GROMACS .gro file of N, CA, C and O in nm:
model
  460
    1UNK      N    1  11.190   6.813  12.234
    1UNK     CA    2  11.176   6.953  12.200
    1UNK      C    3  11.080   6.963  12.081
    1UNK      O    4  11.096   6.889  11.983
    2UNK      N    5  10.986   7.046  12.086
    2UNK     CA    6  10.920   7.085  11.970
    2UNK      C    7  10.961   7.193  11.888
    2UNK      O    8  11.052   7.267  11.926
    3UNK      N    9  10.882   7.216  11.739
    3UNK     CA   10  10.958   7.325  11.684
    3UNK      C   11  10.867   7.418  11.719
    3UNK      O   12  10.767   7.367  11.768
    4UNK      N   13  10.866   7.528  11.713
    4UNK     CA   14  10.784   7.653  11.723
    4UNK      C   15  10.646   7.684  11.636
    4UNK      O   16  10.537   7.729  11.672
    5UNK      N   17  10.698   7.638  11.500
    5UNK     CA   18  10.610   7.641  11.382
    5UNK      C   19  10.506   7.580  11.350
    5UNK      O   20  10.401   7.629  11.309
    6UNK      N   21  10.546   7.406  11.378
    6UNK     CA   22  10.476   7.332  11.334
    6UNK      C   23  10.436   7.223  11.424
    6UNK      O   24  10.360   7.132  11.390
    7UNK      N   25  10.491   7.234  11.545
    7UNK     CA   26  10.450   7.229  11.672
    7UNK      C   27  10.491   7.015  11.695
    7UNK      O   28  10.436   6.930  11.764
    8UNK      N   29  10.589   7.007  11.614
    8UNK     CA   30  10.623   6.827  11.568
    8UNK      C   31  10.754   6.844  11.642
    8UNK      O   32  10.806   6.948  11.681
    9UNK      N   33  10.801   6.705  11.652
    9UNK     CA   34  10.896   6.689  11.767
    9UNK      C   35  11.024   6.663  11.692
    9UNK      O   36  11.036   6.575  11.606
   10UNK      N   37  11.157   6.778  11.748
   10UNK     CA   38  11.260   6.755  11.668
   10UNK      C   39  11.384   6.708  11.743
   10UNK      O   40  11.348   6.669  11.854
   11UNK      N   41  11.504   6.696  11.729
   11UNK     CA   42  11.606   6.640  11.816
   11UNK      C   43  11.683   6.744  11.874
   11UNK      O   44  11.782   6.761  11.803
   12UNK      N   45  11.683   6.806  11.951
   12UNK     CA   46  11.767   6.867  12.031
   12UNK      C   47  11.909   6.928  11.936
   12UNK      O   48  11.977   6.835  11.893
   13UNK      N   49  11.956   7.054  11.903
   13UNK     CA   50  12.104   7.054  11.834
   13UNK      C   51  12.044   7.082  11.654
   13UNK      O   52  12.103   7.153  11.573
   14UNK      N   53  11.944   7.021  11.632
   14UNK     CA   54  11.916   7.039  11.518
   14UNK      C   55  11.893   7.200  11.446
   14UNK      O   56  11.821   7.282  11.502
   15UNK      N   57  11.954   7.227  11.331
   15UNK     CA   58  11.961   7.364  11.300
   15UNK      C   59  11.785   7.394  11.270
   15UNK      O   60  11.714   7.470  11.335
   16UNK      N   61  11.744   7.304  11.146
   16UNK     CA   62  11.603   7.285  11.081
   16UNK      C   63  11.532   7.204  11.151
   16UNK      O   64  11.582   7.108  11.211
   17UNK      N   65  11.418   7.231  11.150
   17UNK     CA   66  11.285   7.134  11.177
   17UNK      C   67  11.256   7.034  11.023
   17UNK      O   68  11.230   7.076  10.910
   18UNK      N   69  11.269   6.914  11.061
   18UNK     CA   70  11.301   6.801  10.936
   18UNK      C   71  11.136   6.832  10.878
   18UNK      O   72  11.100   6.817  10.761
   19UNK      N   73  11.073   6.867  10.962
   19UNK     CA   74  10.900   6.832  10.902
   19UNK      C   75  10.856   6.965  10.791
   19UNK      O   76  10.807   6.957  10.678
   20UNK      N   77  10.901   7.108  10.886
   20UNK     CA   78  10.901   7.239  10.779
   20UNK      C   79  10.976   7.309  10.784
   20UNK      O   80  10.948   7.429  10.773
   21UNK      N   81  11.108   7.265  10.802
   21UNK     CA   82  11.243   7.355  10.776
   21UNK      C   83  11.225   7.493  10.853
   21UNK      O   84  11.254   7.591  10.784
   22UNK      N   85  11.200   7.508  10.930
   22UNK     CA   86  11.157   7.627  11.016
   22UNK      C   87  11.286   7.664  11.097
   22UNK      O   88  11.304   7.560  11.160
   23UNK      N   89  11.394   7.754  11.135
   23UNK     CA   90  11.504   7.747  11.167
   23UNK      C   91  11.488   7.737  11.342
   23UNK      O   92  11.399   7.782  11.415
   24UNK      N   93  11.564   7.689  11.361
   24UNK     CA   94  11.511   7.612  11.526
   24UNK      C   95  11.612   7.720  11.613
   24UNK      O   96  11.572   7.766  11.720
   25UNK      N   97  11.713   7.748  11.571
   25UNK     CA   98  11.788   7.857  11.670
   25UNK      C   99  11.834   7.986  11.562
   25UNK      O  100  11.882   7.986  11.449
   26UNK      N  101  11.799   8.085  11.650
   26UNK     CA  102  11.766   8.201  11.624
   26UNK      C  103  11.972   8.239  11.551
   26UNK      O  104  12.061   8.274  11.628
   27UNK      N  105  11.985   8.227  11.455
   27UNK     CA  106  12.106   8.261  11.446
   27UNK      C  107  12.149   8.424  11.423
   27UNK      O  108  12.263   8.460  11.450
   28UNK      N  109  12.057   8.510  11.376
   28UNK     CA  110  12.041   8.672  11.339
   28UNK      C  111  11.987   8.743  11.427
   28UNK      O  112  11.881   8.704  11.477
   29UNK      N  113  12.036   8.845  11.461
   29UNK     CA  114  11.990   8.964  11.539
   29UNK      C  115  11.864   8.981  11.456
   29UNK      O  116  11.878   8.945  11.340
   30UNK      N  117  11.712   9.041  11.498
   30UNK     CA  118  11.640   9.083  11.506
   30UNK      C  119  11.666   9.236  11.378
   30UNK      O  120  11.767   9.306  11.383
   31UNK      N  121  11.567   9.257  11.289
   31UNK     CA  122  11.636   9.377  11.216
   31UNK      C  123  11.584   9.478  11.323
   31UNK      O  124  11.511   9.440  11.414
   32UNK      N  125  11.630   9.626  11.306
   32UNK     CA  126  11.551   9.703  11.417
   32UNK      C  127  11.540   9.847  11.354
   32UNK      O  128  11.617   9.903  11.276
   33UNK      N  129  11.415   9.896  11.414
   33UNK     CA  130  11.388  10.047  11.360
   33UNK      C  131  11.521  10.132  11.405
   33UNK      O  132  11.570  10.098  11.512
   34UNK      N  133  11.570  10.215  11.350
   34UNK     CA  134  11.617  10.303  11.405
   34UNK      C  135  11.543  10.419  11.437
   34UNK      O  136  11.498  10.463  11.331
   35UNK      N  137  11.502  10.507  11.555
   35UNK     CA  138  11.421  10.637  11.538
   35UNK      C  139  11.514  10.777  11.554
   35UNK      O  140  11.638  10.780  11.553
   36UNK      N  141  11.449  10.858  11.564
   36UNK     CA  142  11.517  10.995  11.532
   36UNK      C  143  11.555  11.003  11.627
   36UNK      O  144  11.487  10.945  11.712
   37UNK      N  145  11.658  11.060  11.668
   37UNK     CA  146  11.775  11.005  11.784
   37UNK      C  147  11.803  10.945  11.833
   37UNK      O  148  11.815  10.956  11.955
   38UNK      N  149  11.834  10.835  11.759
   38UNK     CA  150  11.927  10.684  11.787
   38UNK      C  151  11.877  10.600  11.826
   38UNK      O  152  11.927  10.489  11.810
   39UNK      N  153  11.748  10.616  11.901
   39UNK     CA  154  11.678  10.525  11.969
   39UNK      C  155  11.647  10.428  11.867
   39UNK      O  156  11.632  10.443  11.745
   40UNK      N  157  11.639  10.309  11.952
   40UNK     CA  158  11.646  10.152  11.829
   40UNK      C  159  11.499  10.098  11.878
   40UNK      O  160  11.438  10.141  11.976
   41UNK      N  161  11.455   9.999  11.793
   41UNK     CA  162  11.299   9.921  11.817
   41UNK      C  163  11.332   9.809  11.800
   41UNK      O  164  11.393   9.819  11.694
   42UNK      N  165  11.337   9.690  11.832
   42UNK     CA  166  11.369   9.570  11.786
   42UNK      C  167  11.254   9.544  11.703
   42UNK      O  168  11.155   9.609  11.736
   43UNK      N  169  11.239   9.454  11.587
   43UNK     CA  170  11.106   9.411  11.502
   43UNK      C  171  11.114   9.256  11.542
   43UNK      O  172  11.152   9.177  11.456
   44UNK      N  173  11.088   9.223  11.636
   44UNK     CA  174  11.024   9.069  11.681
   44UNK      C  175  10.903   9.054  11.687
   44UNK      O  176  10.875   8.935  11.695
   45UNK      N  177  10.784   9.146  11.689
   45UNK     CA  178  10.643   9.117  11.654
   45UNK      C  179  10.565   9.217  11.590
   45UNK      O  180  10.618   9.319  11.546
   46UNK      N  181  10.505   9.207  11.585
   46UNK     CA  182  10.339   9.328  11.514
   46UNK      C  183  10.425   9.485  11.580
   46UNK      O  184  10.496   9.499  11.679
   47UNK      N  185  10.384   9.574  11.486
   47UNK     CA  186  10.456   9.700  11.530
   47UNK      C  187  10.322   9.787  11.441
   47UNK      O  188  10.286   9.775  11.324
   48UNK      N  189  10.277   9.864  11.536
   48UNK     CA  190  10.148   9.950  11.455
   48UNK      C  191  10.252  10.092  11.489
   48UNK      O  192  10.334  10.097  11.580
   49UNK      N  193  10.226  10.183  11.405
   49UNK     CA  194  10.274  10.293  11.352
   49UNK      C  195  10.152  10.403  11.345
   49UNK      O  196  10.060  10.378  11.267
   50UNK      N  197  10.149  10.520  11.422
   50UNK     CA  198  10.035  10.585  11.431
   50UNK      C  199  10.032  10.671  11.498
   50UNK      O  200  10.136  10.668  11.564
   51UNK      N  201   9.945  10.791  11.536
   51UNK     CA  202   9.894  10.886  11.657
   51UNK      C  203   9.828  10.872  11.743
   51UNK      O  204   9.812  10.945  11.841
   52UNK      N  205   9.751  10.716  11.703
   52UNK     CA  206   9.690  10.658  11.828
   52UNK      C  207   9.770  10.607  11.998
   52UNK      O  208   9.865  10.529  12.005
   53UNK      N  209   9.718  10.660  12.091
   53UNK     CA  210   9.760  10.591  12.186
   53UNK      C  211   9.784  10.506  12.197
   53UNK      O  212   9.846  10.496  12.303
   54UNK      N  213   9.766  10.345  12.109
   54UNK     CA  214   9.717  10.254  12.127
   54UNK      C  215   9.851  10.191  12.016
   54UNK      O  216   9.889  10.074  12.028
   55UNK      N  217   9.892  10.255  11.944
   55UNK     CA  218   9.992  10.218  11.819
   55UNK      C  219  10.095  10.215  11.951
   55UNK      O  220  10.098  10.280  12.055
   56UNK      N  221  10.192  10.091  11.886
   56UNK     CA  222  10.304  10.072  11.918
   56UNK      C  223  10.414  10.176  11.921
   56UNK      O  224  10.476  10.204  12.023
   57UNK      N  225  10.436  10.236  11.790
   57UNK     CA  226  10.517  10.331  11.778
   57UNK      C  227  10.375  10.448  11.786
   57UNK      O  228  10.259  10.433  11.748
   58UNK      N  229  10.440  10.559  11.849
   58UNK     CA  230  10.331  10.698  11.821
   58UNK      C  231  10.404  10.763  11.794
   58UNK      O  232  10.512  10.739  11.849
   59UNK      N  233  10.402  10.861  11.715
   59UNK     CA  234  10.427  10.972  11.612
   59UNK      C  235  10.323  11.103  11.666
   59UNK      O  236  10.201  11.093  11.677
   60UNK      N  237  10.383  11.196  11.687
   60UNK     CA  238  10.288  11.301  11.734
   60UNK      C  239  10.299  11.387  11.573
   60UNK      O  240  10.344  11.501  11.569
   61UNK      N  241  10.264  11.335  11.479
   61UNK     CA  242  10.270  11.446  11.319
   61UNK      C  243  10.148  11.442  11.293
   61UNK      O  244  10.080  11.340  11.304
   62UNK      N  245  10.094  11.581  11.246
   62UNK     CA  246   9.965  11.572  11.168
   62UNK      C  247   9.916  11.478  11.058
   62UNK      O  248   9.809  11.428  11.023
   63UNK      N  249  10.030  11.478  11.024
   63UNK     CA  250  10.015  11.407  10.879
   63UNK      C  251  10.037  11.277  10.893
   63UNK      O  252  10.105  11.241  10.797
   64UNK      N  253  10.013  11.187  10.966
   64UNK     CA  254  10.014  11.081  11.043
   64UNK      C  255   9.899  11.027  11.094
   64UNK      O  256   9.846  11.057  11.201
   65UNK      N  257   9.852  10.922  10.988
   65UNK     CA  258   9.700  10.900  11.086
   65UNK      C  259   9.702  10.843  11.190
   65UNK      O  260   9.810  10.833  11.249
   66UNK      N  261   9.602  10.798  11.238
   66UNK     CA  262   9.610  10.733  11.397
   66UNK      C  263   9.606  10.567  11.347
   66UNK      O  264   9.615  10.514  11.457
   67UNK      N  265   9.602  10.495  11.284
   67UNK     CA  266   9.704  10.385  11.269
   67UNK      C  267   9.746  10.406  11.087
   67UNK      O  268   9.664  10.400  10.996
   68UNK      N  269   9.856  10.424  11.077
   68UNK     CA  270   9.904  10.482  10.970
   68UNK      C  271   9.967  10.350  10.891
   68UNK      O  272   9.922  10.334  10.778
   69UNK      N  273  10.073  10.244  10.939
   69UNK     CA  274  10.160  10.174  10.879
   69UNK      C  275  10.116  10.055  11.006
   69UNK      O  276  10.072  10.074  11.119
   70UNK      N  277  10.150   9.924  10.928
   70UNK     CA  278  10.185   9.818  11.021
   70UNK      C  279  10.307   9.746  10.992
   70UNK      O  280  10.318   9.748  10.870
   71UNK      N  281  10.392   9.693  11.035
   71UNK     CA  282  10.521   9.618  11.034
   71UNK      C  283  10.446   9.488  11.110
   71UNK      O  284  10.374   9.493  11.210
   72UNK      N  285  10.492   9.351  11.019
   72UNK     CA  286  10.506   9.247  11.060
   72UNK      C  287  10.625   9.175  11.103
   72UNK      O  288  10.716   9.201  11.025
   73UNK      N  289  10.660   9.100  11.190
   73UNK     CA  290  10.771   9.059  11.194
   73UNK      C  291  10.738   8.867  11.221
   73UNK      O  292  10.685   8.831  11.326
   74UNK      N  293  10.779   8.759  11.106
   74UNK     CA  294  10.736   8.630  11.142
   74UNK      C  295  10.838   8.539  11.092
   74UNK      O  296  10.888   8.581  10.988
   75UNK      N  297  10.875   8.453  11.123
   75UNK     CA  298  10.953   8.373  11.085
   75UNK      C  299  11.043   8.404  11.014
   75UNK      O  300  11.044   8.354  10.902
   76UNK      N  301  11.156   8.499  11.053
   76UNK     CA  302  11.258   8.622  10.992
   76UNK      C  303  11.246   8.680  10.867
   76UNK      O  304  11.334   8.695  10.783
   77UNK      N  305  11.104   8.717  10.863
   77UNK     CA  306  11.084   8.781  10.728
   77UNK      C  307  11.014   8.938  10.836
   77UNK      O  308  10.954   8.947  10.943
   78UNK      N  309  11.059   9.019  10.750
   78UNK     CA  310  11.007   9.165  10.848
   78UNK      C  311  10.936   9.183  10.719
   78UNK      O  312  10.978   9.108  10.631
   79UNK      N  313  10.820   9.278  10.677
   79UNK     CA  314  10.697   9.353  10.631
   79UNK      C  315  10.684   9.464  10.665
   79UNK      O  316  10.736   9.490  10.773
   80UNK      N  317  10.611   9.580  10.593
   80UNK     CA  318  10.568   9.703  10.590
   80UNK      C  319  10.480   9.707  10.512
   80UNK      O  320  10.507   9.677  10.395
   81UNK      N  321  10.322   9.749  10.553
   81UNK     CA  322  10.205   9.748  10.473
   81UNK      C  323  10.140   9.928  10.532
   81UNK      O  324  10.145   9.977  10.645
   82UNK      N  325  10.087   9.983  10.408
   82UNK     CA  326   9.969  10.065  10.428
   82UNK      C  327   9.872   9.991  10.544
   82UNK      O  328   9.843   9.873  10.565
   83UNK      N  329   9.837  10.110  10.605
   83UNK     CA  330   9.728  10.044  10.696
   83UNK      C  331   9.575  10.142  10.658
   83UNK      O  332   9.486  10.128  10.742
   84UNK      N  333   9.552  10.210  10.573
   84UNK     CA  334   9.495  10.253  10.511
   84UNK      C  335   9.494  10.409  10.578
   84UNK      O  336   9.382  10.458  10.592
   85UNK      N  337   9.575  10.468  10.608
   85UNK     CA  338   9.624  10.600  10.611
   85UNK      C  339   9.563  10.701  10.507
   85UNK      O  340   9.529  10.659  10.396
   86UNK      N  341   9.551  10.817  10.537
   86UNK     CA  342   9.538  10.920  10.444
   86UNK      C  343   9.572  10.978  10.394
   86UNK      O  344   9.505  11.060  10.333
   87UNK      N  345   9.758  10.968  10.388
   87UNK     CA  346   9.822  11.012  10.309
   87UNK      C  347   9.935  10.930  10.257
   87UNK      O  348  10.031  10.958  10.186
   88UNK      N  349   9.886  10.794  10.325
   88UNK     CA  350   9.987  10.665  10.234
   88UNK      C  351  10.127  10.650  10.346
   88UNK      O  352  10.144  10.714  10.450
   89UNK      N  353  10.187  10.579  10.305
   89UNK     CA  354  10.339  10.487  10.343
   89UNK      C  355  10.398  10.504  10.210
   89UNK      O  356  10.350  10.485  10.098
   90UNK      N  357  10.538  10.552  10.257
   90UNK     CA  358  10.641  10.566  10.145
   90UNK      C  359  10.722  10.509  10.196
   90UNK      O  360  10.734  10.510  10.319
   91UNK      N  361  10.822  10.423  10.093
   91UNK     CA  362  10.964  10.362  10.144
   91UNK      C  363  11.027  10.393  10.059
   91UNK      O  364  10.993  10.375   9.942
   92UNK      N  365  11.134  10.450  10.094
   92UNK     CA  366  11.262  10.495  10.013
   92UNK      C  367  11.208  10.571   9.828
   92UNK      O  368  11.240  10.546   9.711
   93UNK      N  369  11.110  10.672   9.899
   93UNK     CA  370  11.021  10.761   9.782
   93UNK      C  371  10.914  10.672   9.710
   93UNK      O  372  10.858  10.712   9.607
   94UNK      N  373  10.893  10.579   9.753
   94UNK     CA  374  10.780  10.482   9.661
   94UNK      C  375  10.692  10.450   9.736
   94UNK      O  376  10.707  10.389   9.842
   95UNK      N  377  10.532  10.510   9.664
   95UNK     CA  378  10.419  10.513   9.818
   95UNK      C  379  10.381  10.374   9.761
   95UNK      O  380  10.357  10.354   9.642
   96UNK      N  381  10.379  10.260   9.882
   96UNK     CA  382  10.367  10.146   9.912
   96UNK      C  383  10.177  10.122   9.860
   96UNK      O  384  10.093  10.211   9.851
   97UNK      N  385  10.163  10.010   9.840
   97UNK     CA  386  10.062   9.917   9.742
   97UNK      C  387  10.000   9.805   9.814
   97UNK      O  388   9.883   9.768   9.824
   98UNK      N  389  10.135   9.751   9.869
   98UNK     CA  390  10.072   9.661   9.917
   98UNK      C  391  10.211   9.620  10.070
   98UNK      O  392  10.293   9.699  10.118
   99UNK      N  393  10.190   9.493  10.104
   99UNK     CA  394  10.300   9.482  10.155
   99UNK      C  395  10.471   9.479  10.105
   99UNK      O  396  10.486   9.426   9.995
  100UNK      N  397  10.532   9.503  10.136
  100UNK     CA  398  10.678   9.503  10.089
  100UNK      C  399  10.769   9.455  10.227
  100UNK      O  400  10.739   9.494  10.340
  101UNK      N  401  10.900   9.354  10.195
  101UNK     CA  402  10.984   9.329  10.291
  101UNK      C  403  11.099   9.428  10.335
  101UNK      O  404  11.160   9.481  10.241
  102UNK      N  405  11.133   9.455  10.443
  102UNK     CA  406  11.200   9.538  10.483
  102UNK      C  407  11.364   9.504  10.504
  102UNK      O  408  11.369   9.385  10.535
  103UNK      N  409  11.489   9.557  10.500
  103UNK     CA  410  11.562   9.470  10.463
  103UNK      C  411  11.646   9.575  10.602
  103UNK      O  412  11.598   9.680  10.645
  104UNK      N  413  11.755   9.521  10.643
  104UNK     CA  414  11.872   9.546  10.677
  104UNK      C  415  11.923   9.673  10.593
  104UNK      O  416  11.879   9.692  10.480
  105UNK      N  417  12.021   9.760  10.653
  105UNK     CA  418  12.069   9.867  10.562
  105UNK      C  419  12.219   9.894  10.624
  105UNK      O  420  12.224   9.903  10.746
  106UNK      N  421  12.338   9.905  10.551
  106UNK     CA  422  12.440   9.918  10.594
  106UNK      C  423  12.467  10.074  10.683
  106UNK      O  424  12.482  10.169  10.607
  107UNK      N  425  12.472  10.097  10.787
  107UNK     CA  426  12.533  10.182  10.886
  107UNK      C  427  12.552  10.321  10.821
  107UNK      O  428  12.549  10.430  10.878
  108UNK      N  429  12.575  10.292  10.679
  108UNK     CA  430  12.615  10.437  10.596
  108UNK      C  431  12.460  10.482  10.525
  108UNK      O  432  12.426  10.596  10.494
  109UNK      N  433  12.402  10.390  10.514
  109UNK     CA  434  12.268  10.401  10.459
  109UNK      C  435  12.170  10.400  10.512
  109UNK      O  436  12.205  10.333  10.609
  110UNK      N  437  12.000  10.433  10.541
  110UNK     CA  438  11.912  10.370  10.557
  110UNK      C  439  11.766  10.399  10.472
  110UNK      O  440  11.753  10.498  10.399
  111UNK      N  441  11.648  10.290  10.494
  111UNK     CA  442  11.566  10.277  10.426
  111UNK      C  443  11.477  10.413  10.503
  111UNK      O  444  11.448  10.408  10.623
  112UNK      N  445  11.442  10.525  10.418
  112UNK     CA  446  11.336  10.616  10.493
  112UNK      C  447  11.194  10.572  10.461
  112UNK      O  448  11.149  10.510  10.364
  113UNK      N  449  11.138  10.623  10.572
  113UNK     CA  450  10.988  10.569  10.585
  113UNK      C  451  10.948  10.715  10.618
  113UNK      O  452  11.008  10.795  10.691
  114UNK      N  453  10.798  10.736  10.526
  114UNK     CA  454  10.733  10.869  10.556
  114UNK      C  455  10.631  10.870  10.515
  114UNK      O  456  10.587  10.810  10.417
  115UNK      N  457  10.554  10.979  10.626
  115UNK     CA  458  10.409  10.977  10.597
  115UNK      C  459  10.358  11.041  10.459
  115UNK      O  460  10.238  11.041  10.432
   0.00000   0.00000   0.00000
């Protein structure tokens, strides 16, 4: 079996990859968007945010450029970056700079995102 990461050969059962500790079985659910009526997104890869046809998520808002935000999702670290929008990425009231990690939010809470 190889690892995913670093593409070196590991033993079958093993939690880590001995060469770059890369976690070999997926032990966590995926974090996931929630959208405006319940509807869920899983974040397992690239997620473009936008009015473009072409964006992953589309947003029909004015105030929404046509690629507005990008979400990364890599080696269980999730991301949220400006994608150079015209009226910015805010997370939880703070217009974003650069990239920032996106976290899990307890059921009673969540992180808002706005144009």
């Amino acid at each position: 079996m190889l690892c995913r990461d670093c593409r070196r050969q590991v033993t079958r059962g093993d939690a880590f990859c001995p060469s770059c500790g890369m976690p070999l079985q997926a032990s966590e659910e995926p974090l996931e968007l929630v959208l405006a009526g319940g509807a869920r997104m899983p974040l397992v890869g690239d997620v473009v945010i936008g009015r473009s046809p072409a964006s992953t998520l589309q947003l029909d808002d004015p105030s929404v450029s046509r690629t507005h935000a990008r979400i990364s999702a890599s080696n269980g670290s999730v991301q949220i970056e400006d994608a150079g929008s015209s009226h910015g990425t805010w997370v939880d009231g703070t217009r974003l700079t650069g990239a920032i990690p996106l976290r899990d939010c307890p059921s009673s809470a969540s992180m808002r995102l706005s144009a």
